[in-house]
GROMACS .gro file of C-alpha atoms in nm:
model
   89
    1ILE     CA    1   0.041  -1.116  -3.323
    2GLU     CA    2   0.376  -1.231  -3.177
    3GLU     CA    3   0.339  -0.999  -2.882
    4GLU     CA    4  -0.013  -1.127  -2.821
    5ARG     CA    5   0.115  -1.491  -2.824
    6LEU     CA    6   0.392  -1.401  -2.576
    7ASP     CA    7   0.138  -1.232  -2.344
    8GLN     CA    8  -0.076  -1.548  -2.357
    9GLU     CA    9   0.223  -1.762  -2.272
   10ARG     CA   10   0.321  -1.538  -1.986
   11ASN     CA   11  -0.032  -1.539  -1.852
   12ALA     CA   12  -0.050  -1.915  -1.883
   13ALA     CA   13   0.279  -1.958  -1.694
   14ALA     CA   14   0.166  -1.717  -1.420
   15GLU     CA   15  -0.157  -1.903  -1.385
   16GLN     CA   16   0.024  -2.230  -1.368
   17LYS     CA   17   0.259  -2.097  -1.102
   18ARG     CA   18  -0.043  -1.966  -0.897
   19ASN     CA   19  -0.215  -2.304  -0.922
   20GLU     CA   20   0.093  -2.489  -0.812
   21ALA     CA   21   0.140  -2.259  -0.514
   22MET     CA   22  -0.223  -2.293  -0.417
   23HIS     CA   23  -0.210  -2.672  -0.453
   24ALA     CA   24   0.110  -2.689  -0.234
   25GLY     CA   25  -0.059  -2.475   0.031
   26MET     CA   26  -0.368  -2.695   0.028
   27LYS     CA   27  -0.154  -3.012   0.065
   28GLU     CA   28   0.025  -2.851   0.361
   29ARG     CA   29  -0.300  -2.773   0.534
   30GLU     CA   30  -0.423  -3.131   0.469
   31ARG     CA   31  -0.102  -3.271   0.626
   32GLU     CA   32  -0.141  -3.044   0.928
   33ARG     CA   33  -0.495  -3.177   0.988
   34ASP     CA   34  -0.384  -3.538   0.944
   35PRO     CA   35  -0.362  -3.706   1.288
   36THR     CA   36  -0.076  -3.923   1.177
   37TYR     CA   37   0.117  -3.619   1.051
   38GLU     CA   38   0.037  -3.439   1.379
   39TYR     CA   39   0.163  -3.734   1.587
   40TRP     CA   40   0.496  -3.779   1.403
   41HIS     CA   41   0.579  -3.400   1.394
   42GLN     CA   42   0.447  -3.291   1.730
   43ALA     CA   43   0.797  -3.245   1.874
   44GLU     CA   44   0.873  -2.985   1.603
   45PHE     CA   45   0.610  -2.753   1.735
   46ASP     CA   46   0.616  -2.789   2.119
   47ILE     CA   47   0.904  -2.835   2.355
   48ASP     CA   48   0.682  -3.017   2.607
   49ASN     CA   49   0.596  -3.278   2.341
   50LEU     CA   50   0.968  -3.310   2.259
   51VAL     CA   51   1.052  -3.378   2.625
   52SER     CA   52   0.765  -3.623   2.662
   53ILE     CA   53   0.883  -3.819   2.351
   54ARG     CA   54   1.239  -3.823   2.476
   55ARG     CA   55   1.125  -3.965   2.817
   56GLN     CA   56   0.928  -4.236   2.637
   57TRP     CA   57   1.236  -4.331   2.433
   58ASP     CA   58   1.448  -4.336   2.746
   59ALA     CA   59   1.208  -4.583   2.903
   60TYR     CA   60   1.270  -4.820   2.620
   61LEU     CA   61   1.643  -4.761   2.595
   62ILE     CA   62   1.753  -4.769   2.956
   63ALA     CA   63   1.621  -4.942   3.262
   64PRO     CA   64   1.470  -4.705   3.514
   65GLY     CA   65   1.685  -4.632   3.816
   66LYS     CA   66   2.019  -4.656   3.648
   67PRO     CA   67   2.247  -4.366   3.712
   68ALA     CA   68   2.259  -4.106   3.433
   69SER     CA   69   1.981  -4.283   3.250
   70SER     CA   70   1.847  -3.966   3.094
   71CYS     CA   71   2.170  -3.761   3.051
   72ILE     CA   72   2.345  -3.674   2.735
   73PRO     CA   73   2.698  -3.848   2.743
   74PRO     CA   74   2.969  -3.597   2.853
   75MET     CA   75   3.201  -3.713   2.571
   76PHE     CA   76   3.174  -3.845   2.220
   77VAL     CA   77   3.045  -4.205   2.197
   78THR     CA   78   3.245  -4.394   1.938
   79PRO     CA   79   3.024  -4.592   1.706
   80SER     CA   80   3.086  -4.959   1.651
   81PRO     CA   81   3.248  -5.058   1.310
   82PRO     CA   82   3.016  -5.140   1.023
   83ALA     CA   83   2.876  -5.491   1.037
   84ASN     CA   84   2.894  -5.523   0.655
   85TYR     CA   85   3.153  -5.422   0.399
   86ILE     CA   86   2.888  -5.261   0.188
   87TRP     CA   87   2.789  -5.029   0.471
   88ALA     CA   88   3.152  -4.935   0.512
   89SER     CA   89   3.175  -4.810   0.150
   0.00000   0.00000   0.00000
């Protein structure tokens, strides 16, 4: 009887694990079909999208025609100090 109960518990645990894995897979597929998810994660899947997004950001960050407007700085850029003592902690 004890062995039977243990088998039932093992089967229930295995079924639970299968259901969780299946549910996680379904959620992943739902996210992939979601246009908002696709928009925000498009750079992770395609280098052309990454470059396009980078150029769009550059247009907002730096005026066009400035020298080195889309280059990575050649040296480390020192961040400004924290504006708030809480941020510094």
